[in-house]
CSV table of C-alpha atoms and ligand atoms in Angstrom, one decimal:
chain,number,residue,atom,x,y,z
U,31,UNK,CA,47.5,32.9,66.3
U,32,UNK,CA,48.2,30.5,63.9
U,33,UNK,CA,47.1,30.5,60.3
U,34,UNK,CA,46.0,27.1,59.7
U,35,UNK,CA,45.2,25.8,56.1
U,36,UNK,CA,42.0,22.9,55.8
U,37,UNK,CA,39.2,21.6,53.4
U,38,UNK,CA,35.6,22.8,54.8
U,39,UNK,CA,31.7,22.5,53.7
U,40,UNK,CA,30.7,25.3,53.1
U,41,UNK,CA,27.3,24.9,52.4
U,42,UNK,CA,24.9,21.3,53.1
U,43,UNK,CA,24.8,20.2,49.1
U,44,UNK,CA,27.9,22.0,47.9
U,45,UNK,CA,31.4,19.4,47.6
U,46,UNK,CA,33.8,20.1,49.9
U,47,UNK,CA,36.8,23.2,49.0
U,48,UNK,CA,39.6,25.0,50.2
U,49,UNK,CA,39.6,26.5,53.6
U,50,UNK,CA,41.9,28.9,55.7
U,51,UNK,CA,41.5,30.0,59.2
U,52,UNK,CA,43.6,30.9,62.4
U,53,UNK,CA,44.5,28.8,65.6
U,54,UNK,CA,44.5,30.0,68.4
U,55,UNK,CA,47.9,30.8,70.2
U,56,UNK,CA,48.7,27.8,72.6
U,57,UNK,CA,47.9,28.4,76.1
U,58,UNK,CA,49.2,27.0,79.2
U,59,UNK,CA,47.4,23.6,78.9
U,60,UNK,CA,47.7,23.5,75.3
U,61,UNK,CA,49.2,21.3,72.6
U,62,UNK,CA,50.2,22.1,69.2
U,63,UNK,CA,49.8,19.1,66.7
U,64,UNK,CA,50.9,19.2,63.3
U,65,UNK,CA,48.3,17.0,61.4
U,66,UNK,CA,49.7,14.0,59.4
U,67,UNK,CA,46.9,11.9,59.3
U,68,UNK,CA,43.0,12.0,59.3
U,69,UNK,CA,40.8,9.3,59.0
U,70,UNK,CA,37.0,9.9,57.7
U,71,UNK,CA,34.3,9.1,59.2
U,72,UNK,CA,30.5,8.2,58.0
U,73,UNK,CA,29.8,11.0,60.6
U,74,UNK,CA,31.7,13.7,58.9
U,75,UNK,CA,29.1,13.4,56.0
U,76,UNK,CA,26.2,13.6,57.8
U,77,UNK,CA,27.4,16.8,59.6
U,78,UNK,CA,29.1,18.2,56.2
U,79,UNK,CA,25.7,17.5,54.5
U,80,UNK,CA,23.7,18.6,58.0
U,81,UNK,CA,22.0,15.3,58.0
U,82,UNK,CA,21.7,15.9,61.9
U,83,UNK,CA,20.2,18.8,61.2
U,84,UNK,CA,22.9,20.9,63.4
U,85,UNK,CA,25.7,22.0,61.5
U,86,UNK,CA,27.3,25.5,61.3
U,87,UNK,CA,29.4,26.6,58.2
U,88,UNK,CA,32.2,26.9,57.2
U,89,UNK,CA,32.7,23.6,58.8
U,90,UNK,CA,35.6,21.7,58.5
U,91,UNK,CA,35.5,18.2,59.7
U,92,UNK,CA,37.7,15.4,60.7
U,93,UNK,CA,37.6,13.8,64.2
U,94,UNK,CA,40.6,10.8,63.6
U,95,UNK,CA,43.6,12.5,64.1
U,96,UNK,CA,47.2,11.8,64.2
U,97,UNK,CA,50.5,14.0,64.3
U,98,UNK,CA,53.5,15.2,66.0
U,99,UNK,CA,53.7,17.8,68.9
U,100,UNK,CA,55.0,21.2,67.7
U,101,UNK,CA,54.4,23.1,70.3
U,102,UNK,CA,53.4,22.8,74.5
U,103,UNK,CA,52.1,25.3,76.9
U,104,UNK,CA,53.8,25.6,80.2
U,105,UNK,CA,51.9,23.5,82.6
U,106,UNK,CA,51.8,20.5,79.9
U,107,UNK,CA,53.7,17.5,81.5
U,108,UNK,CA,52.3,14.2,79.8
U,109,UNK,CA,53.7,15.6,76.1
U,110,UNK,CA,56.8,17.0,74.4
U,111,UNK,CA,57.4,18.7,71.2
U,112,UNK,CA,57.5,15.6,69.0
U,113,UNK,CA,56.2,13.5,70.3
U,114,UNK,CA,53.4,11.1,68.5
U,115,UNK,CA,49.7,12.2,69.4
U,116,UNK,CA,45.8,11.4,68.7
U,117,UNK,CA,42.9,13.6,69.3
U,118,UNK,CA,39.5,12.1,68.6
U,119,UNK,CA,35.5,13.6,69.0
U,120,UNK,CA,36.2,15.6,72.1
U,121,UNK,CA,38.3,18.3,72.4
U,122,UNK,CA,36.8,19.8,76.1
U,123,UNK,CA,34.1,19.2,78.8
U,124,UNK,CA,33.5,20.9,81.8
U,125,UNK,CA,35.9,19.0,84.1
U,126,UNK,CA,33.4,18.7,87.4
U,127,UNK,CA,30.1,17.3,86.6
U,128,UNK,CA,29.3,13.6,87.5
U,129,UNK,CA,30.2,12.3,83.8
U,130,UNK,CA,33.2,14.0,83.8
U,131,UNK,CA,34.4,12.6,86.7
U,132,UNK,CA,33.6,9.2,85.5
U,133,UNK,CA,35.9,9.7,82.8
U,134,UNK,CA,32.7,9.9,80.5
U,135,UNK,CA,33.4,13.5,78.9
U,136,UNK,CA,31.4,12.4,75.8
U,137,UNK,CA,28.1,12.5,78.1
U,138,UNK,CA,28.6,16.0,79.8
U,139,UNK,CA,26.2,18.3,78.6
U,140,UNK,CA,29.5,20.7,78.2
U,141,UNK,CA,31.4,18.4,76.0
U,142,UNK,CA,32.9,20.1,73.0
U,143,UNK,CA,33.4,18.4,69.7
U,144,UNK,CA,36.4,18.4,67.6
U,145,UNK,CA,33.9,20.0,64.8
U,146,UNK,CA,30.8,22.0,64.4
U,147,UNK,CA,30.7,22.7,68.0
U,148,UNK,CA,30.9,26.5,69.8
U,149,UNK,CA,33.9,27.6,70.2
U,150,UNK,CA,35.1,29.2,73.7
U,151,UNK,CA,37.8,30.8,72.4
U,152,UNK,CA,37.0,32.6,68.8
U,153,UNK,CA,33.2,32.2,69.3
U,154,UNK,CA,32.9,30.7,66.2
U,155,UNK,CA,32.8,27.1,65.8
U,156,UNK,CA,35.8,24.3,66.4
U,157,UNK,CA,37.2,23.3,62.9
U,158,UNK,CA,38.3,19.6,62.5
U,159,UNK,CA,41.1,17.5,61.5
U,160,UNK,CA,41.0,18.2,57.5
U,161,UNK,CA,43.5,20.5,58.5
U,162,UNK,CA,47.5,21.1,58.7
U,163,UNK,CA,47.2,21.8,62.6
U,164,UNK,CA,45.4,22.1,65.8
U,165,UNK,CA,45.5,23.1,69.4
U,166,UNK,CA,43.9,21.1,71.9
U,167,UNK,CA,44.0,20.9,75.7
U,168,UNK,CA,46.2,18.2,76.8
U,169,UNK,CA,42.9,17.0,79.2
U,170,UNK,CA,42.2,15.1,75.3
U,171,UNK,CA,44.9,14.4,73.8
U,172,UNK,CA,46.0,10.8,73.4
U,173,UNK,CA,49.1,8.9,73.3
U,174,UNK,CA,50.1,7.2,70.5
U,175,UNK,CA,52.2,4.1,70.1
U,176,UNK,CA,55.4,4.4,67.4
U,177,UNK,CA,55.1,0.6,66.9
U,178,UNK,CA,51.8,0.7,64.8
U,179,UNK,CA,51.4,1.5,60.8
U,180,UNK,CA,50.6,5.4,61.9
U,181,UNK,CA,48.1,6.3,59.0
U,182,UNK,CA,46.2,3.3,60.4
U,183,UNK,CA,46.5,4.3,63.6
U,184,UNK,CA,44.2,7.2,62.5
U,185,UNK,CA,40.7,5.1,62.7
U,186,UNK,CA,40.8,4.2,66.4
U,187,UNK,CA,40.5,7.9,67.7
U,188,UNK,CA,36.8,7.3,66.8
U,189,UNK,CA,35.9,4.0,64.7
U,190,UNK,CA,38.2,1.9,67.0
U,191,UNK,CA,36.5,3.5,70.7
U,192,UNK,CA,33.2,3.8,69.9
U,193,UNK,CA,33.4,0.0,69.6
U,194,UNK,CA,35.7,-0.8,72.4
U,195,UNK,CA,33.8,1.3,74.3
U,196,UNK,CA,30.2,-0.6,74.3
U,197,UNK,CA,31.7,-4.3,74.3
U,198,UNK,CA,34.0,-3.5,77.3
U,199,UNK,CA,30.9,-1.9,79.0
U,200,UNK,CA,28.7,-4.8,78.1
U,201,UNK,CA,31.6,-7.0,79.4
U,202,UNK,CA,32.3,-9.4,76.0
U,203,UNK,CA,34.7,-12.0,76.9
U,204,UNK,CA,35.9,-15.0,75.6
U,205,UNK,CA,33.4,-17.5,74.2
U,206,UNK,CA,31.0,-14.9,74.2
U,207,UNK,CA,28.5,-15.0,70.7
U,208,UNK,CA,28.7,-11.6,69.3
U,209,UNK,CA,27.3,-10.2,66.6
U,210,UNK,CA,28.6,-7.3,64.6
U,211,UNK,CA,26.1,-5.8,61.8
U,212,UNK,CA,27.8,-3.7,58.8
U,213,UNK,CA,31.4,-3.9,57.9
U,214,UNK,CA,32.1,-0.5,57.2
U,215,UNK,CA,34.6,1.9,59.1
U,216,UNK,CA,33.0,0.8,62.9
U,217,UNK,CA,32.0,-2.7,62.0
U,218,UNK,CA,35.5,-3.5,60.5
U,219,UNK,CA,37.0,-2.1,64.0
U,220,UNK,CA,34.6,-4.2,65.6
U,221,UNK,CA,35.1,-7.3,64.3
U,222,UNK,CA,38.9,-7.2,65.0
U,223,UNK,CA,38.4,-5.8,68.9
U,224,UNK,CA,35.6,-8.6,69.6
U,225,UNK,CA,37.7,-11.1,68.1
U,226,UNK,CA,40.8,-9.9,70.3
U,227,UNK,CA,38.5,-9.9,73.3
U,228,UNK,CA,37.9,-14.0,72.5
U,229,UNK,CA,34.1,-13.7,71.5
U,230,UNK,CA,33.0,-16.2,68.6
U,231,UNK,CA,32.0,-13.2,65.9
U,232,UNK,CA,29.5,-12.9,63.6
U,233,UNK,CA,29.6,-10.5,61.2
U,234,UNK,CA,26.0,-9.5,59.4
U,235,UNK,CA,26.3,-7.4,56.0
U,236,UNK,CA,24.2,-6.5,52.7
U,237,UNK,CA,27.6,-6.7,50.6
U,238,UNK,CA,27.9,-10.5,50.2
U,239,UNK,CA,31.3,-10.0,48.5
U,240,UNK,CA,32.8,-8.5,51.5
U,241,UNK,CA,32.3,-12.3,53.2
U,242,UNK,CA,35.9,-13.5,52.6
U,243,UNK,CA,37.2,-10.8,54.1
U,244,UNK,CA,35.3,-10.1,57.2
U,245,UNK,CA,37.1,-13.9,57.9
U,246,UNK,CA,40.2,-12.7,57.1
U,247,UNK,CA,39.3,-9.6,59.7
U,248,UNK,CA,38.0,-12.1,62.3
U,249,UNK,CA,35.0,-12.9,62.3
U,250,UNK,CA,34.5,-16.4,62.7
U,251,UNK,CA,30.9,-16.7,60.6
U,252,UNK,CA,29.3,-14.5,58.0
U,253,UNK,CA,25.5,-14.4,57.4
U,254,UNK,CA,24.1,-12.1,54.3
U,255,UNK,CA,21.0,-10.5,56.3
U,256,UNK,CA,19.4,-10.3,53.4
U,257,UNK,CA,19.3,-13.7,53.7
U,258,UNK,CA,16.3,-15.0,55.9
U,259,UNK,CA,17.4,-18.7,56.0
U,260,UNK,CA,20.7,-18.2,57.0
U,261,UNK,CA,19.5,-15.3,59.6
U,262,UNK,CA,17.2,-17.9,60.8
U,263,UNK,CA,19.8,-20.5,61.2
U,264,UNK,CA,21.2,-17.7,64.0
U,265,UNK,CA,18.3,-17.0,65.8
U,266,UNK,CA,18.2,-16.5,69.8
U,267,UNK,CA,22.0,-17.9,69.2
U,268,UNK,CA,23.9,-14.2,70.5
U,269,UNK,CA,24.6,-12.6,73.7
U,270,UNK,CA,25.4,-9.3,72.3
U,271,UNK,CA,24.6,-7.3,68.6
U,272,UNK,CA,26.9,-4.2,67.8
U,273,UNK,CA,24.7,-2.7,65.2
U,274,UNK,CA,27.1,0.3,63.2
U,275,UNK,CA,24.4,0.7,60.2
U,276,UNK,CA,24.5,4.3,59.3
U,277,UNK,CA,20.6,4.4,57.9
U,278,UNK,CA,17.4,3.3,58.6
U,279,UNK,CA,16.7,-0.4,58.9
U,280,UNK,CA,14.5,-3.4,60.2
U,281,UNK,CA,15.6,-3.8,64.0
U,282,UNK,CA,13.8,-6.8,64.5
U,283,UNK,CA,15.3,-9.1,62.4
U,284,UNK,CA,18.2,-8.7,64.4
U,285,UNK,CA,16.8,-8.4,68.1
U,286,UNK,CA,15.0,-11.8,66.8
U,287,UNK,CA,19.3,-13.7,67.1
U,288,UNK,CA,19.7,-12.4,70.5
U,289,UNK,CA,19.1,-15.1,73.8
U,290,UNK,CA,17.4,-14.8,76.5
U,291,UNK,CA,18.6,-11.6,78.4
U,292,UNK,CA,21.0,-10.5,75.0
U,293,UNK,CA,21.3,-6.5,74.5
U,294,UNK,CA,21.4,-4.9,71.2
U,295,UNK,CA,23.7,-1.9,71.3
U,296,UNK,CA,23.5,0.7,68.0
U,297,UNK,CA,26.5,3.0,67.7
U,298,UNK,CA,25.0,4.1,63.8
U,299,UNK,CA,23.1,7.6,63.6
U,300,UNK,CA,20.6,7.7,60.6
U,301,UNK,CA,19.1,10.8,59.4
U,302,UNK,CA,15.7,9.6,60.0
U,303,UNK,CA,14.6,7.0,62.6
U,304,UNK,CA,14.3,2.8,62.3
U,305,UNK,CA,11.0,1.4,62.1
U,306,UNK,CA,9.9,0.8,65.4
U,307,UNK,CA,11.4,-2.9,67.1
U,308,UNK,CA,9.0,-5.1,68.1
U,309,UNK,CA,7.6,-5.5,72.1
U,310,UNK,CA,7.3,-9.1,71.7
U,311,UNK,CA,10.7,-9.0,70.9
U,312,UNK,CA,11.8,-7.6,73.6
U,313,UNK,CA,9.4,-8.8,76.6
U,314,UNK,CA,9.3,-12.8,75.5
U,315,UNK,CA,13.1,-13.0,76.3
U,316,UNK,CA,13.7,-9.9,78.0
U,317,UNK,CA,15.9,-8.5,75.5
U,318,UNK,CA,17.2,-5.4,75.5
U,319,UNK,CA,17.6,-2.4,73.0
U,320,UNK,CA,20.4,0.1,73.8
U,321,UNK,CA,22.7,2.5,72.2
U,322,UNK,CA,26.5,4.4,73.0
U,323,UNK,CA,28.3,7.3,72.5
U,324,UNK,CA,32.0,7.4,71.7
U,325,UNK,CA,33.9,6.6,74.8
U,326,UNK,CA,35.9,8.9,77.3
U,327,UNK,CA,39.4,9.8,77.1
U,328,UNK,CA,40.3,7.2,80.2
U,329,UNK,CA,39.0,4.4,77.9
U,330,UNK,CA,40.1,5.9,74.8
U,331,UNK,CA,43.6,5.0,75.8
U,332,UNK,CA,42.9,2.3,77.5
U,333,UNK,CA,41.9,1.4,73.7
U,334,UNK,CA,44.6,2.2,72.2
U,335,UNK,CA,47.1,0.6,74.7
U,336,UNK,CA,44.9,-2.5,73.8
U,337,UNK,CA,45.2,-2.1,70.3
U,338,UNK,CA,48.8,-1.8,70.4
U,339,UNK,CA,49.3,-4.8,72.4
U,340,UNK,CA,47.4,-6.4,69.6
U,341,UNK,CA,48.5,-5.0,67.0
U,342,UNK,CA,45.7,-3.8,65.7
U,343,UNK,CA,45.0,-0.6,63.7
U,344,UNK,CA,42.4,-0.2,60.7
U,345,UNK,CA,42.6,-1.1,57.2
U,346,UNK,CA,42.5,2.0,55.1
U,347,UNK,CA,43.4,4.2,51.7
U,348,UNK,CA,45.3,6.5,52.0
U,349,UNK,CA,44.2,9.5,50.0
U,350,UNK,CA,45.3,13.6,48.9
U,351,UNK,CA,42.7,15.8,49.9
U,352,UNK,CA,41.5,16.6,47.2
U,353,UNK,CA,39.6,13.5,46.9
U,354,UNK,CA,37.9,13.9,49.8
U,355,UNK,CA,34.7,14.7,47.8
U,356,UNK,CA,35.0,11.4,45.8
U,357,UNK,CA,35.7,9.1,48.8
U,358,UNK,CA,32.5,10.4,50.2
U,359,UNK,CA,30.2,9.4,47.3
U,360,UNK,CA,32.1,5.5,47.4
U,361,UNK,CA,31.8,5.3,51.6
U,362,UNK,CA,28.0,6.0,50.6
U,363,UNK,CA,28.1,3.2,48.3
U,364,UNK,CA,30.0,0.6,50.7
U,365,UNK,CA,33.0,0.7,48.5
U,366,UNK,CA,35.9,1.4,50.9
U,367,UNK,CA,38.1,-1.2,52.9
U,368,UNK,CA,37.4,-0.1,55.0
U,369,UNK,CA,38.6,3.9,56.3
U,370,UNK,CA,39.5,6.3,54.1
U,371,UNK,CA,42.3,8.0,55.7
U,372,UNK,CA,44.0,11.5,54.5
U,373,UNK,CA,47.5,12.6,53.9
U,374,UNK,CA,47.8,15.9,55.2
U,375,UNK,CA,50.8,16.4,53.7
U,376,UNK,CA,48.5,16.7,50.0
U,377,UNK,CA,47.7,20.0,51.5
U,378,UNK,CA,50.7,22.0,50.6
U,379,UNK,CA,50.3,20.6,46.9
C,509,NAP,P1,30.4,3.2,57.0
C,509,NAP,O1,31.8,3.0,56.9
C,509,NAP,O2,29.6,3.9,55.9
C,509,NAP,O3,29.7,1.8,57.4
C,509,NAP,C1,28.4,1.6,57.6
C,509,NAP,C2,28.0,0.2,57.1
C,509,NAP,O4,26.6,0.0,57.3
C,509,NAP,C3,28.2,0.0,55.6
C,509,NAP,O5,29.5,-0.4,55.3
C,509,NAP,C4,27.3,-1.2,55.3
C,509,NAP,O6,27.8,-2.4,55.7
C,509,NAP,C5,26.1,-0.9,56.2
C,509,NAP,N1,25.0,-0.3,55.6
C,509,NAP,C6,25.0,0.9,54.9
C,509,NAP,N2,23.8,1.2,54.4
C,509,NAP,C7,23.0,0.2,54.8
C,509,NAP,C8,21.6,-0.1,54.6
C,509,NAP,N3,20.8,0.8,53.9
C,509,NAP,N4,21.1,-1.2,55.1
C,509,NAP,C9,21.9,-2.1,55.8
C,509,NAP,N5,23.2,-1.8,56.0
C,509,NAP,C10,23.7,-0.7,55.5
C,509,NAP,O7,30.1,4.2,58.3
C,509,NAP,P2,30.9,4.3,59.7
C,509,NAP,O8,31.9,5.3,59.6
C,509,NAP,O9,31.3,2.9,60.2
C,509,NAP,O10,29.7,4.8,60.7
C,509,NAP,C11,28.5,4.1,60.9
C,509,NAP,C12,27.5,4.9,61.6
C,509,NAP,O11,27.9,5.1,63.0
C,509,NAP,C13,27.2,6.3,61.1
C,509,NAP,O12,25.9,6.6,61.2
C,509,NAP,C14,28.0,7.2,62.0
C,509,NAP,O13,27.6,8.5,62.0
C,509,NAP,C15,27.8,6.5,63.3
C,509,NAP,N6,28.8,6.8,64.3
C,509,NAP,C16,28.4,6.8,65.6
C,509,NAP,C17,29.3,7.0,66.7
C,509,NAP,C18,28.8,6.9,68.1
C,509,NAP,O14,29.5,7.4,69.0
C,509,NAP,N7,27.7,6.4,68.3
C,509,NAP,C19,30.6,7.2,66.4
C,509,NAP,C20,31.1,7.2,65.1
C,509,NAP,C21,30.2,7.0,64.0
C,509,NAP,P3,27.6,-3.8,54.8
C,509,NAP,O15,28.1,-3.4,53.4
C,509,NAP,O16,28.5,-4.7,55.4
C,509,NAP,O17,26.2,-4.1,54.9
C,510,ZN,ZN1,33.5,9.3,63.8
């Protein structure tokens, strides 16, 4: 075992605080990582503060992670001690079910999450990337490319697949009208990966100063949803919405831009549910209404192949841990561009 040092929530409405735990010992699929980097996701807060209503505590979250092989067990081929390496949301499945062998882990009904999920091995819960290390079975871990900016790299083990994932499924190519609503950790992602795919983006946000920059990102128009005349200028103009709002919202307004035959795909997980879309909406032009999960570890790399060959990674600030508390009040308030990422080396301070 491996004494492992980490931030955790301890509690729903209680700030983050130190955190130590073991590892387990590495076993003969297992790698060792030594943490460097972990980006921080909108999702971590609503598990931290058991907005899903599921959490178990201590919990110590983190599902963007970077870092350097330390350590391999004895039937691990594909890595070497160090060696670069990402670990995202998954960290096992059961290996056999029809998912699985899709390469869609995320939808097994085994799947176990980097955090707050039960725990095989200590029958406790898995612990996150706020940490200095972790042990993961080589089935998901990731390879990572030494040419990007590494902290950036960080983002894609989650924001940057779970919105590859749905407009590779949904087939975007180029000349494609897309539409990408919030520019926050996903949307940011988004809006880079559509526009490497060829589609003619459209970013939709509340923040109207984040406009310039969602063109710098981009996108190749920017309409304030607040906005009804220039929302209406858009209508029944897009073949495919990404919606990445993290709380509850009017749906309709948005299915209203789609054509005829144009899917709206969320990827955000509110605490309590939209307001119900409209049938007309969908019936008149046959729209649909859709949502997705992740994406496996096949695509995952596939993802970050593609983001390397585009040099793509996310735009972030860096922080120490130990202002992991404040950069969760400003990503609730919109006021990150657009990751927060952590230095894990702030942990021995
Ligand atoms: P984020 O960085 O906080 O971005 C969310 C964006 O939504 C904000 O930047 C803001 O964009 C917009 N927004 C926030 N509140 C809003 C409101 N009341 N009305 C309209 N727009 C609002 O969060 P994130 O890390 O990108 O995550 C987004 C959501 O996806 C979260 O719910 C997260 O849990 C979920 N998620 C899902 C998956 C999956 O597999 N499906 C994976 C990861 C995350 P503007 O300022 O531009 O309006
Ligand atoms: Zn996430």
């Amino acid at each position: 075992m491996k004494k492992s040092i980490a931030y955790a929530a301890y509690e729903p409405n209680k700030p983050l605080a130190p955190f130590q735990f073991e590892r387990r010992d590495v076993g003969v699929n297992d790698v060792q990582i030594e943490i460097l980097y972990c980006g921080v996701c909108h999702s971590d807060i609503h598990q931290a503060r058991n907005e899903w209503g599921n959490s178990m505590y201590p919990m110590v979250p983190g599902h963007e992670i970077v870092g350097r092989v330390t350590k391999v067990g004895k039937s691990v081929n594909e890595f070497k001690v160090g060696d670069l390496a990402g670990v995202g949301c998954m960290v096992d499945s059961c290996g056999h079910c029809p998912d699985c062998q899709d390469h869609l882990e995320q939808f097994c009904n085994s799947c176990v999450y980097t955090y707050n999920s039960p725990d095989i091995h200590n029958g406790l819960s898995t612990y996150g990337g706020y940490s200095d290390s972790v042990v993961v079975d080589q089935r998901f871990v990731l390879n990572v490319s030494d040419k990007l900016n590494l902290p950036a790299v960080a983002p894609l083990l989650c924001a940057g697949i779970t919105t590859y994932s749905p407009l590779r499924h949904w087939n975007i190519k180029r000349g494609d009208h897309v539409g990408i609503v919030g520019l926050g950790g996903l949307g940011h992602m988004a809006v880079k990966i559509a526009h490497a795919m060829g589609a003619y983006v459209v970013l939709f946000t509340t923040s109207p100063e984040k406009a310039l920059d969602a063109k710098r990102l981009g996108a190749d128009e920017v309409v304030i949803s607040r906005n009804q005349d220039e929302m209406s200028k858009v209508s029944g103009t897009l073949d495919f919405i990404l919606n990445t709002v993290a709380a509850p919202h009017d749906l309709d307004q948005f299915m209203a831009l789609l054509k005829r035959d144009g899917t709206m795909c969320l990827v955000g997980v509110p605490d309590s549910p939209h307001p119900s879309p409209s049938i007309a909406n969908l019936i008149f032009k046959r729209r649909q209404l859709a949502g997705s999960l992740i994406g496996g570890i096949k695509e995952t790399q596939e993802m970050l192949d593609f983001c390397a060959e585009h040099n793509i990674t996310s735009d972030i600030e860096l922080i120490p841990i130990q202002k992991i508390n404040e950069a969760y009040e400003r990503i609730l308030k919109s006021d990150v561009k657009y990751r927060f990422v952590i230095d894990m080396e702030s942990l021995k301070s």
